[in-house]
CSV table of C-alpha atoms and ligand atoms in Angstrom, one decimal:
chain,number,residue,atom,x,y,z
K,27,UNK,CA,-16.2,-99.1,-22.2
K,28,UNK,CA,-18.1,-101.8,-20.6
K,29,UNK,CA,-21.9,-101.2,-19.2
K,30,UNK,CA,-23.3,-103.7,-17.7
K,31,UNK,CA,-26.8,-104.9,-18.0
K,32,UNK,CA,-27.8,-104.0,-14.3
K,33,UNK,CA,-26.6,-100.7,-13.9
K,34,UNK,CA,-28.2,-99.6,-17.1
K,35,UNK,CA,-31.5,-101.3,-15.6
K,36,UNK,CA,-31.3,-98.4,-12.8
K,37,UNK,CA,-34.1,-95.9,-13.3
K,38,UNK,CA,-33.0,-92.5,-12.1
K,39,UNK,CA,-35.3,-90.9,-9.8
K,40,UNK,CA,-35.5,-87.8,-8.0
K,41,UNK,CA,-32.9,-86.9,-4.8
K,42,UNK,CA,-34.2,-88.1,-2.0
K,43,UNK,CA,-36.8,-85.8,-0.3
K,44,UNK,CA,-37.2,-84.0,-3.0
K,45,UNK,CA,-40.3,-84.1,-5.4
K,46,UNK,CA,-41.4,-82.6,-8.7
K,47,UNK,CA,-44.5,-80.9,-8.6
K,48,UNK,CA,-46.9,-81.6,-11.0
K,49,UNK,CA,-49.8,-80.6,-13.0
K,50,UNK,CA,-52.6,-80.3,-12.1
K,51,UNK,CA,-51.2,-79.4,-9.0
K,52,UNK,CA,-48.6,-76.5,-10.2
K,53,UNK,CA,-52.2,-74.6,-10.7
K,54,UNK,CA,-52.9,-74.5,-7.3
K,55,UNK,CA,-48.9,-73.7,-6.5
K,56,UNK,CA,-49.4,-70.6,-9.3
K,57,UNK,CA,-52.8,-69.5,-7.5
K,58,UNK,CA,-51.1,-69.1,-4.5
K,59,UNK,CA,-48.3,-67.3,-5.9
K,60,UNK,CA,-50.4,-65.0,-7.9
K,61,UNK,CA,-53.0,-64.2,-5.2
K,62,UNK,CA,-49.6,-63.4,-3.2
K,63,UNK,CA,-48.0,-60.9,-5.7
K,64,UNK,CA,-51.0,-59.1,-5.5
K,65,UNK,CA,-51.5,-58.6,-2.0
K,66,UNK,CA,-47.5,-57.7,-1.8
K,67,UNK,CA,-47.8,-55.1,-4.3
K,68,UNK,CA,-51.1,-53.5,-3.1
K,69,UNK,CA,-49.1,-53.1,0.4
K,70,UNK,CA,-46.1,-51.5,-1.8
K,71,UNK,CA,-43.5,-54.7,-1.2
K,72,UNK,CA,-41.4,-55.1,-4.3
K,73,UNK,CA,-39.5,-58.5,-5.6
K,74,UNK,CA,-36.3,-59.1,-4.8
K,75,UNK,CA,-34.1,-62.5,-6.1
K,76,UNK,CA,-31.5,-63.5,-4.0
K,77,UNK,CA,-29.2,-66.6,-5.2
K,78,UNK,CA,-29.7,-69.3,-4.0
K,79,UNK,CA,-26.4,-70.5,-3.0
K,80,UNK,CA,-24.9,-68.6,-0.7
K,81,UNK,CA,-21.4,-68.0,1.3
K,82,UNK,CA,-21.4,-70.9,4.2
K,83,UNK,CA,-20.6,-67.6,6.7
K,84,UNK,CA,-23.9,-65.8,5.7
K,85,UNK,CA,-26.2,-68.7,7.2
K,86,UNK,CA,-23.7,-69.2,9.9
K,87,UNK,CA,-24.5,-66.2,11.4
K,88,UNK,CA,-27.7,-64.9,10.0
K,89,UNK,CA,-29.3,-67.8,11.0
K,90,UNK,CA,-27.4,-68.9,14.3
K,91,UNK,CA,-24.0,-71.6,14.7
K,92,UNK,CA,-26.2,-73.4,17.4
K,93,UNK,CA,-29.4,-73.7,15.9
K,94,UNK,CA,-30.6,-77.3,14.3
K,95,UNK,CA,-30.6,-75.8,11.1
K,96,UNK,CA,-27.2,-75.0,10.6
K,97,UNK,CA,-25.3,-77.7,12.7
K,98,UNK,CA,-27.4,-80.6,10.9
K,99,UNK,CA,-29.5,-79.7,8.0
K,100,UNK,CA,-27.2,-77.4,5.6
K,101,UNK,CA,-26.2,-78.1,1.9
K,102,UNK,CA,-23.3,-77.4,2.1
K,103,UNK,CA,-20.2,-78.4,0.1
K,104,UNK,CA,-16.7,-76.5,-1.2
K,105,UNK,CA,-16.5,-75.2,-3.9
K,106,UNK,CA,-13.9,-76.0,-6.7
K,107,UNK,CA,-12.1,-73.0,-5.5
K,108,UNK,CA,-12.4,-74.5,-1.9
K,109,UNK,CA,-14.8,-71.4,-1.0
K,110,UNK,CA,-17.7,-73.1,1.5
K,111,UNK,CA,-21.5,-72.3,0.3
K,112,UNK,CA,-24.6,-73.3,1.2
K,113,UNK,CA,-27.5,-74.0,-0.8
K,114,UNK,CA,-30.0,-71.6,1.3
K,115,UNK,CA,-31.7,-73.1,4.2
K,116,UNK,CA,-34.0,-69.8,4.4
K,117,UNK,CA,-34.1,-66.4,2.7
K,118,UNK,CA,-34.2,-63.7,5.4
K,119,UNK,CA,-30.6,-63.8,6.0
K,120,UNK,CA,-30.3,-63.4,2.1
K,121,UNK,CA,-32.4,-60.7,2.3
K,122,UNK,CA,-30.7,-58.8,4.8
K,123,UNK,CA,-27.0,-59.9,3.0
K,124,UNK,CA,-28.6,-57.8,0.1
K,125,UNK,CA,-30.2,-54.9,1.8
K,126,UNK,CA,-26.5,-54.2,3.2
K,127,UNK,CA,-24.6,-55.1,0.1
K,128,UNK,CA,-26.4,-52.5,-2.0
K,129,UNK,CA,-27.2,-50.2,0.6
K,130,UNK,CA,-30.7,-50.3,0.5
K,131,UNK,CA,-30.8,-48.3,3.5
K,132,UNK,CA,-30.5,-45.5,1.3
K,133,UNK,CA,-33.2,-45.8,-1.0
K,134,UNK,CA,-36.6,-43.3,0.7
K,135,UNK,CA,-39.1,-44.9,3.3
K,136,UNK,CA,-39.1,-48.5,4.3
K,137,UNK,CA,-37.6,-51.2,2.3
K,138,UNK,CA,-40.7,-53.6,1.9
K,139,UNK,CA,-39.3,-56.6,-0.2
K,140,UNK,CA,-41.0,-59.8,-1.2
K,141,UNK,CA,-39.4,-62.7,-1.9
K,142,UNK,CA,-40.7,-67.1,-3.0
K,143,UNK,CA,-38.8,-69.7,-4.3
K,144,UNK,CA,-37.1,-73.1,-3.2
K,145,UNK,CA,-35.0,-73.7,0.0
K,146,UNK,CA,-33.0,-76.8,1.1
K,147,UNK,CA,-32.6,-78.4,4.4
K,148,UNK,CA,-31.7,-81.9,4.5
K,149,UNK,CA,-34.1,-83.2,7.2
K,150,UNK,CA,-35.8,-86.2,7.4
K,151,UNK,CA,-37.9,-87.1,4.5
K,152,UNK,CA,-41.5,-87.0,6.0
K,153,UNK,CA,-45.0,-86.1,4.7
K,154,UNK,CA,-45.6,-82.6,3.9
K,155,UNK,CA,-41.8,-82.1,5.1
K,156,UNK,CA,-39.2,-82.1,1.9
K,157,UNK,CA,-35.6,-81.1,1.5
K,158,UNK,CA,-35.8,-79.1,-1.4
K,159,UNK,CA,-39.0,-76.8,0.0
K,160,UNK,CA,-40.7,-73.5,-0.5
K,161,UNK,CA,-41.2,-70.3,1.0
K,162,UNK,CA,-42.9,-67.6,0.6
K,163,UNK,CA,-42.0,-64.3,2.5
K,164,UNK,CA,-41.8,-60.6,3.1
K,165,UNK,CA,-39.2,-58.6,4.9
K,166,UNK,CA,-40.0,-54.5,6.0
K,167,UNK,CA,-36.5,-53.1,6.5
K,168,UNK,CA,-35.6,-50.1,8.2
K,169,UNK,CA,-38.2,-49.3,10.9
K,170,UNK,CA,-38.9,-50.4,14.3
K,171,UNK,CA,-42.0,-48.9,14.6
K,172,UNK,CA,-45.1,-50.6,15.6
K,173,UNK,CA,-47.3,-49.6,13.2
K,174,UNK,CA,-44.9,-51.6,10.6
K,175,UNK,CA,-45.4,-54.7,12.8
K,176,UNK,CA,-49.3,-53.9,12.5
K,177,UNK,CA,-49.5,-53.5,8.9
K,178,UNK,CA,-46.9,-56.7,8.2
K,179,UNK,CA,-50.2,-58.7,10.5
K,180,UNK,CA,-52.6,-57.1,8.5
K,181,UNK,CA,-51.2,-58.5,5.2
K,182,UNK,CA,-50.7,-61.8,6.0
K,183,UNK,CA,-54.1,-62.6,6.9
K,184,UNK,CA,-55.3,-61.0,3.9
K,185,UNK,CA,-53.3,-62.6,2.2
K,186,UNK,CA,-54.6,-66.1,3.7
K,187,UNK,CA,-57.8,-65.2,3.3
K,188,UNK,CA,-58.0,-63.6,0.0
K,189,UNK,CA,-55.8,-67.5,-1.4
K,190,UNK,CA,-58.9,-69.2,0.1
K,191,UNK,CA,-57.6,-70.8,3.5
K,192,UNK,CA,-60.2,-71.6,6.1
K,193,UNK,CA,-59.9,-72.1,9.8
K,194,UNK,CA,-56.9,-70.7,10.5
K,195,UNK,CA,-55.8,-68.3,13.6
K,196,UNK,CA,-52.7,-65.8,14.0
K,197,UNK,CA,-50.8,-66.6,17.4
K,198,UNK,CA,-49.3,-63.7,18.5
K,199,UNK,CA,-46.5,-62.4,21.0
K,200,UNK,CA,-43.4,-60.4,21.9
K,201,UNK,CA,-39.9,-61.8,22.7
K,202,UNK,CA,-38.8,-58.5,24.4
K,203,UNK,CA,-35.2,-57.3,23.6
K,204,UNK,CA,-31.9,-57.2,24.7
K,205,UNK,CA,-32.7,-55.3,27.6
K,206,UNK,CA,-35.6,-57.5,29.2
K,207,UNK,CA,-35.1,-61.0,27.8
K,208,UNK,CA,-31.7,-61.6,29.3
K,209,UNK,CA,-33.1,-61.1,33.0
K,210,UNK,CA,-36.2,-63.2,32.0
K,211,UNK,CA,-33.6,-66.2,30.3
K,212,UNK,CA,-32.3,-66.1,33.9
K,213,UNK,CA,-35.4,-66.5,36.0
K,214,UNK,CA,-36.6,-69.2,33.1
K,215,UNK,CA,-33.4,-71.2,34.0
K,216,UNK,CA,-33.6,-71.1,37.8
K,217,UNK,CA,-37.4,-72.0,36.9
K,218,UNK,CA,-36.6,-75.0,34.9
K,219,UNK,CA,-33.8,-76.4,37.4
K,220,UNK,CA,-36.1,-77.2,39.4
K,221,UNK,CA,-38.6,-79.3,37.0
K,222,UNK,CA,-36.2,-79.9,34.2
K,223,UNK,CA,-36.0,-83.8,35.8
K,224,UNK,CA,-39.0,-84.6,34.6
K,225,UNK,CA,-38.9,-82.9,31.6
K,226,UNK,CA,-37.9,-85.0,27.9
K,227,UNK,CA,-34.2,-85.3,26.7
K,228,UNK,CA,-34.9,-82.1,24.4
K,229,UNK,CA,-35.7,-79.9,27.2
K,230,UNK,CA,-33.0,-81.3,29.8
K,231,UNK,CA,-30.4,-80.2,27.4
K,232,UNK,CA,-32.5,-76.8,26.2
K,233,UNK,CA,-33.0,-75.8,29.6
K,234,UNK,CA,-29.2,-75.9,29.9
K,235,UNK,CA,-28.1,-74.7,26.4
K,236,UNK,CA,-31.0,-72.2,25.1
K,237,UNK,CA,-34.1,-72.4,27.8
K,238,UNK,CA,-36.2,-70.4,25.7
K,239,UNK,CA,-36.9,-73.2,23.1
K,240,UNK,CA,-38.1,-75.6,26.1
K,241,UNK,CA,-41.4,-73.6,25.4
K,242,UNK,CA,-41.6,-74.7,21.8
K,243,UNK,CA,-41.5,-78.4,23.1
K,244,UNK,CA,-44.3,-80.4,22.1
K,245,UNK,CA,-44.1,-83.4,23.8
K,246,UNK,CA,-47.6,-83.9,25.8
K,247,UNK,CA,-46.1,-85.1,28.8
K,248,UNK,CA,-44.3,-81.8,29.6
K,249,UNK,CA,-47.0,-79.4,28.3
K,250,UNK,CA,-48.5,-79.0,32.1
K,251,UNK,CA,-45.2,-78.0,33.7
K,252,UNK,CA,-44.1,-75.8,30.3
K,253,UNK,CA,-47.2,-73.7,31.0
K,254,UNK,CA,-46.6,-73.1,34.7
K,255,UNK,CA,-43.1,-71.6,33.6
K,256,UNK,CA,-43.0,-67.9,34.0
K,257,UNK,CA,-44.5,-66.0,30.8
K,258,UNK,CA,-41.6,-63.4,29.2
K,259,UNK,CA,-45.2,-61.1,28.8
K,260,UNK,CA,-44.5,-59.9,32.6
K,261,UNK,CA,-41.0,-59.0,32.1
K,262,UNK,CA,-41.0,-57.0,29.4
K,263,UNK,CA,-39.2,-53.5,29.7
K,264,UNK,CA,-41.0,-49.9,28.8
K,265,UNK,CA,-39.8,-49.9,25.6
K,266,UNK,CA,-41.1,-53.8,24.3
K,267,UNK,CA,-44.4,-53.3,26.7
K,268,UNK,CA,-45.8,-50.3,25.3
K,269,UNK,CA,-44.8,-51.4,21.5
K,270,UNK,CA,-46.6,-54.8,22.3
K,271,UNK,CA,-49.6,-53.4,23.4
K,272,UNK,CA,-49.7,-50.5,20.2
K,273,UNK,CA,-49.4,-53.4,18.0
K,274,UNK,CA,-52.5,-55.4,19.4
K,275,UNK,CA,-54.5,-52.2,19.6
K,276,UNK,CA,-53.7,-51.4,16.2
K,277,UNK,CA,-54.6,-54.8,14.7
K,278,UNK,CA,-57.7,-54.7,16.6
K,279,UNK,CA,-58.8,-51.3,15.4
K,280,UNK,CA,-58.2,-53.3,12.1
K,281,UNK,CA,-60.5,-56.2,13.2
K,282,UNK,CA,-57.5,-58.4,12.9
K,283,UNK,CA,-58.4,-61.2,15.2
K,284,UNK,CA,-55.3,-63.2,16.7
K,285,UNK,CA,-54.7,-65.0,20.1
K,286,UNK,CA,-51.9,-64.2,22.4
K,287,UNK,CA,-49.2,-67.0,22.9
K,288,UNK,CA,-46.9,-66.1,25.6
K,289,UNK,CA,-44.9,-70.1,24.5
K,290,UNK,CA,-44.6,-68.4,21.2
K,291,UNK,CA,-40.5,-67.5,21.2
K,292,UNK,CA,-37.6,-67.7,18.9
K,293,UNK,CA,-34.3,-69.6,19.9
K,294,UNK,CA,-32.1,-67.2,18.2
K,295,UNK,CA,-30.7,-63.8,19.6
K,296,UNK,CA,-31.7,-61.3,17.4
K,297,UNK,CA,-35.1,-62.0,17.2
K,298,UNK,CA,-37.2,-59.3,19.3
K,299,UNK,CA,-40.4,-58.1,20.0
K,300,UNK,CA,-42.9,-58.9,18.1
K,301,UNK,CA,-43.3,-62.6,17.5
K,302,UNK,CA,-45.9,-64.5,15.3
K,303,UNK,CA,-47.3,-67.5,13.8
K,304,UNK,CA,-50.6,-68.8,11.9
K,305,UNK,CA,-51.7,-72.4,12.2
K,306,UNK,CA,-54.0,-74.2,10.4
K,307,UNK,CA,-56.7,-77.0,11.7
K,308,UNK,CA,-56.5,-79.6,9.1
K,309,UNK,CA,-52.4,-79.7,9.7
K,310,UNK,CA,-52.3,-81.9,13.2
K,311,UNK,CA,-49.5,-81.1,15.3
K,312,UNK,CA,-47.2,-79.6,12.7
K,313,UNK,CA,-49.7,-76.6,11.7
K,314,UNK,CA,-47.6,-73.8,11.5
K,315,UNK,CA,-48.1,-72.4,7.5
K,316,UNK,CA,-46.4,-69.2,8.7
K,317,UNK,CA,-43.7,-68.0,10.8
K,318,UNK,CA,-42.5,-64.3,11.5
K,319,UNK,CA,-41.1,-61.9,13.7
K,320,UNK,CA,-38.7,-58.5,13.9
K,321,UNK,CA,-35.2,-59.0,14.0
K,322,UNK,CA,-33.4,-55.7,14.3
K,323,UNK,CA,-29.8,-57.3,15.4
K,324,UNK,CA,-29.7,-59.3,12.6
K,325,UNK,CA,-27.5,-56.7,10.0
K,326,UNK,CA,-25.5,-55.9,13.4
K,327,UNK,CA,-25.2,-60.3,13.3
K,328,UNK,CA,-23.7,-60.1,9.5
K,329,UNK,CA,-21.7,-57.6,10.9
K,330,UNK,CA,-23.3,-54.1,9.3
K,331,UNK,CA,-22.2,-50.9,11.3
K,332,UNK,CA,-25.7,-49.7,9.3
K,333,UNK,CA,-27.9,-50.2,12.0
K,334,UNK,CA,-30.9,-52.1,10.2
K,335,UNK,CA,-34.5,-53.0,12.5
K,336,UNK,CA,-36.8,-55.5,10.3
K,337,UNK,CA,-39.7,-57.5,10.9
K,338,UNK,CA,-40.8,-60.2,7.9
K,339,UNK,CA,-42.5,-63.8,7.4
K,340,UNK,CA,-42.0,-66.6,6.0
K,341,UNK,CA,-45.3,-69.3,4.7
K,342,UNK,CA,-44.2,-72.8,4.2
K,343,UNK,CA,-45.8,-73.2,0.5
K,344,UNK,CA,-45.7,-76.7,0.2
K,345,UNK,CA,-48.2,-76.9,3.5
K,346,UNK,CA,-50.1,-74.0,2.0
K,347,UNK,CA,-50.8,-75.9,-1.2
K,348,UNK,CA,-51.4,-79.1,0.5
K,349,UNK,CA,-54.2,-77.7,2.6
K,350,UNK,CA,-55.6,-75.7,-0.2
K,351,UNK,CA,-55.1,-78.8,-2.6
K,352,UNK,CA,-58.7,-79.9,-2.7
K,353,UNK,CA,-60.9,-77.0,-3.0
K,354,UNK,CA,-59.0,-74.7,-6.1
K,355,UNK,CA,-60.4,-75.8,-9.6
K,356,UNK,CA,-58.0,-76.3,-12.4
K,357,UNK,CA,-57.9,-74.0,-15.2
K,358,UNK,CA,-59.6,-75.7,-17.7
K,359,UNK,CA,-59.0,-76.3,-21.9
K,360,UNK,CA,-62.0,-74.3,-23.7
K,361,UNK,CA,-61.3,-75.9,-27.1
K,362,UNK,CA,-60.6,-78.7,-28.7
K,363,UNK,CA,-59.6,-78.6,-32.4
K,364,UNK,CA,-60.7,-82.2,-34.8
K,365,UNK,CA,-58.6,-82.0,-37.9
K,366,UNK,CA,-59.4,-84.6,-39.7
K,367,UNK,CA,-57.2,-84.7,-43.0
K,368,UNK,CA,-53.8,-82.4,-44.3
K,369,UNK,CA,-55.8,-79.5,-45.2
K,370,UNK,CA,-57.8,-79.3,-42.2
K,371,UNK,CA,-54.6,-79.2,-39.7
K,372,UNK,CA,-53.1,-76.3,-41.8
K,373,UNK,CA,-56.4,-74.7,-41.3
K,374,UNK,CA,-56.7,-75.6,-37.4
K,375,UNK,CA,-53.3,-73.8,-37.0
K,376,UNK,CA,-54.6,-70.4,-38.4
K,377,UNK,CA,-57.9,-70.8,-35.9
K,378,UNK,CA,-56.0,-71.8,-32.9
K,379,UNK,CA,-53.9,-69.0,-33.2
K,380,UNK,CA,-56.2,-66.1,-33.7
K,381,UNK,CA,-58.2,-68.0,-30.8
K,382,UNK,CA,-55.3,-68.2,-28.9
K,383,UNK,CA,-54.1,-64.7,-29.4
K,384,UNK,CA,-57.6,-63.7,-27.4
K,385,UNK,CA,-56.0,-65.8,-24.6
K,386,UNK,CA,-58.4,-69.0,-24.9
K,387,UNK,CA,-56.8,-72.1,-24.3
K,388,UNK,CA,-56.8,-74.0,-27.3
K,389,UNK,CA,-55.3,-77.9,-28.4
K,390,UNK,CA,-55.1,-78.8,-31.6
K,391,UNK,CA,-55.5,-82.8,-32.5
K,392,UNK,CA,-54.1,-83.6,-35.4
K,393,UNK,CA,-54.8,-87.7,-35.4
K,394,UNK,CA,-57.3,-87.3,-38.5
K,395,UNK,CA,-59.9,-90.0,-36.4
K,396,UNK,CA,-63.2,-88.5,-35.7
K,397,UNK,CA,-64.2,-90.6,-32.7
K,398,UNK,CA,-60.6,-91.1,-31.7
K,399,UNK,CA,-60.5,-87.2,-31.6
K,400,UNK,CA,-63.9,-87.1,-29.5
K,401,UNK,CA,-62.4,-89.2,-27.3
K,402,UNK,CA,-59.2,-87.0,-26.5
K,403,UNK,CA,-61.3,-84.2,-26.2
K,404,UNK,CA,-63.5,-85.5,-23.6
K,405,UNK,CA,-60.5,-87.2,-21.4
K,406,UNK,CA,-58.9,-83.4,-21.5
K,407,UNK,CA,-61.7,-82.1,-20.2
K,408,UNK,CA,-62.3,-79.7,-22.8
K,409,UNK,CA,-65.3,-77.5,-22.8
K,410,UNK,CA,-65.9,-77.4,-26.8
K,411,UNK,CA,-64.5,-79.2,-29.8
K,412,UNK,CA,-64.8,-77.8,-33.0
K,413,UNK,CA,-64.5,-80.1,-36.2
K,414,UNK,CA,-62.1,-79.3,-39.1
K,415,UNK,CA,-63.3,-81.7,-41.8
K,416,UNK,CA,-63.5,-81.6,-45.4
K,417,UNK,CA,-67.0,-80.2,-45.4
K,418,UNK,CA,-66.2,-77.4,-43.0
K,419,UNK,CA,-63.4,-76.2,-45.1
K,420,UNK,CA,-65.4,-76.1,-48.4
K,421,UNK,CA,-68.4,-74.6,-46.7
K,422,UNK,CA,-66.2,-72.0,-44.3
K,423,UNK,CA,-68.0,-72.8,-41.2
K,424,UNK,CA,-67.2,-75.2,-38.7
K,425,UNK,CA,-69.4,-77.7,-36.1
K,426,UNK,CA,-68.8,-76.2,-32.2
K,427,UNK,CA,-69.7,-78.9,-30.0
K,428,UNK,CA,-70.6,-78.0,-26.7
K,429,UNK,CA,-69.5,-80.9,-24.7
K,430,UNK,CA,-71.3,-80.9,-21.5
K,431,UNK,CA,-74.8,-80.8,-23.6
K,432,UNK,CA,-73.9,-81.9,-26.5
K,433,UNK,CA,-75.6,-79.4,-28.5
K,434,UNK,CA,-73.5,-78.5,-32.1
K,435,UNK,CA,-73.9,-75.5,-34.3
K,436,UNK,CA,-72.5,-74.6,-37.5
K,437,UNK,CA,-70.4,-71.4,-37.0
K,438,UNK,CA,-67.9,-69.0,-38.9
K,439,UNK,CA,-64.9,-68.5,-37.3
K,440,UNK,CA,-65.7,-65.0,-35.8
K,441,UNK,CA,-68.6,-66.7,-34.4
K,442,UNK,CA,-66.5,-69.3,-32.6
K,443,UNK,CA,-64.3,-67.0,-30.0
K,444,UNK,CA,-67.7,-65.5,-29.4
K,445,UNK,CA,-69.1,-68.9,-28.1
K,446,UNK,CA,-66.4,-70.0,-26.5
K,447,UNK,CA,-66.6,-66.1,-24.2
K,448,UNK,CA,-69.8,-67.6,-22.4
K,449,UNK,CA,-68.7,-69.3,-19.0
K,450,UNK,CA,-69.9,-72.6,-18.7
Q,272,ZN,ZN1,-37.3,-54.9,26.1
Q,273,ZN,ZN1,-39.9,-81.4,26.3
């Protein structure tokens, strides 16, 4: 076998659009993550895995043969049985998939799952935008009350509070349902005929195929005539209306503040009702961190006779973390171990682990250089180093430098975990 020089030249780098995510980073991706389980589980949602690759059909269905997502931007590939799956663009179809498969339905109260973890869409590479991304997200199953909707709110700006985002405001609104939204697709239509001219490419052929995503259209031009289109918040029937309106009041009795966006719609079927969004300031044009809604056709859409009303989110993680990127602080090392010498690195093990068994962080250096040691501890930011030398080991105690002052003491090693306790 024959390699030639060139091709073995070829560094392999990551797939396109995708990225590895690196330390320090990954703290702030864990502090998001954390903050999140906590919040879930205070508000009783539980974890659930789903797989990641998924029957082609599922996706097809769940998550709509017309939309963007599944015409253009799906993984997907046969299988070397010739099966077709998809590498999963989102999770709530997933979620849903599961809920029927193992009847969920039939465990007590309302299914209140939690889900994060990496999703593919093969768009085009841009900042903040990759194809392997992640989401975070809930999914309440088996209610369509209100007061579900209210408490799903509630959470998520907890949620983005308590993980430390500023400036950011919950958009709110109600798609109506099968009842009201058809009438108010039809007066939409007859609306747009008459300004659809004017209107970008996107919308010419939206106000044909699916009018209610010529409100998401963000081309500047058209804004003025996209807000003088009928709103879907006067045509909804007595059953969306009064929901609507015990949703807002209960949020507000919750001094949950949000802004109403009639524009704020979902292209696919069985979304209804309640609608919502938070956008962030710092983001520019594409500042949506979270998307959610209820979607109580979707188990009739995978075709489930068990009828199954939901409402969930989903947050865009990789946006999250960028916007947070610069304010969390990095979990930082507390010790640095000098052994200088054979003996002293057998005796730096035995301290780093007891140290490390009270949950300090701890790095051993094991290069036997004193300055060269100093050195390593400083660059790694370390808060103390203690020295293992040959006169600490004879004498039993060991020299704790505190690096920020400078300030060394001589200290047994029941002394040192002591130290190392105080903050700074
Ligand atoms: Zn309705
Ligand atoms: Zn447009």
């Amino acid at each position: 076998m024959q390699t030639s020089d060139s091709a073995r030249e070829i560094l392999i780098r990551a797939v396109k659009g995708t990225r590895d995510l690196l330390p320090p980073s990954t703290a702030v991706w864990n502090h998001v993550e954390a903050v999140a389980r906590r919040v879930f589980e205070a508000y009783n949602y539980h974890e659930i895995r789903t797989p990641i690759l998924e029957d082609t059909q599922l996706f097809a269905r769940g998550v709509g043969q017309e939309t963007d997502i599944v015409t253009k931007e799906m993984y997907t590939f046969e299988d070397r049985d010739g099966a077709s799956v998809t590498l999963r663009p989102e999770a709530t179809a997933s979620v849903m998939r599961a809920y029927i498969e193992h009847r969920l339905d039939q465990r007590p109260g309302v299914q209140k799952l939690y889900y994060m973890g990496p999703m593919f869409r093969r768009e085009r590479p841009q900042k903040g935008r990759y194809r392997q991304f992640y989401q975070i997200g809930v999914e309440a199953i088996g209610s369509e009350s209100p007061v579900v909707d209210a408490e799903v709110i509630e959470m998520v700006v907890e949620l983005f509070s308590r993980v430390g985002l500023e400036n950011f405001t919950l958009l709110l609104n109600s798609v109506g349902c099968q009842n009201c939204r058809p009438a108010y697709i039809e007066l939409l239509r007859e609306e747009l005929a008459k300004v659809a001219p004017t209107l970008c490419e996107d919308c010419q052929r939206r106000a044909q195929t699916n009018p209610l995503r010529v409100l998401d259209c963000k081309v500047p031009e058209d804004q003025p005539a996209i807000d003088q289109l009928p709103s879907i918040l006067d045509h909804l029937c007595e059953i969306c209306r009064p929901h609507f309106e015990t949703v807002q009041r209960l949020l507000k009795h919750r001094g949950v503040q949000f802004e109403i966006r009639p524009r704020l719609v979902r292209g696919l079927d069985y979304y209804m009702r309640t609608t919502f969004e938070v956008v962030h300031g710092a983001l520019g044009a594409q500042n949506a961190v979270l998307g959610g809604g209820r979607y109580d056709g979707l188990a009739e859409a995978l075709g489930s006779k068990i009828p199954a009303p939901g409402i969930g989110f989903s947050i865009g993680e990789d946006r999250l973390v960028m916007t947070l990127e610069d304010r969390i602080s990095v979990p930082s090392l507390d010790l640095f171990i000098a052994a200088l010498g054979d003996a002293a690195v057998e005796r730096a093990g035995l301290l780093a682990r007891d140290l490390r068994r009270g949950s300090y962080s701890v790095e051993v250096g094991f290069d036997g250089k004193l300055k060269r040691s100093m050195e390593l501890a400083n660059k790694l930011g370390s808060r103390y180093t203690l020295i293992v030398g040959e006169d600490e080991l004879a004498r039993g105690r060991y020299t704790l430098k505190h690096m920020a002052s400078g300030i060394q003491e001589q200290l047994a090693p029941e002394e040192i975990a002591q130290r190392l306790r105080a903050k700074e």
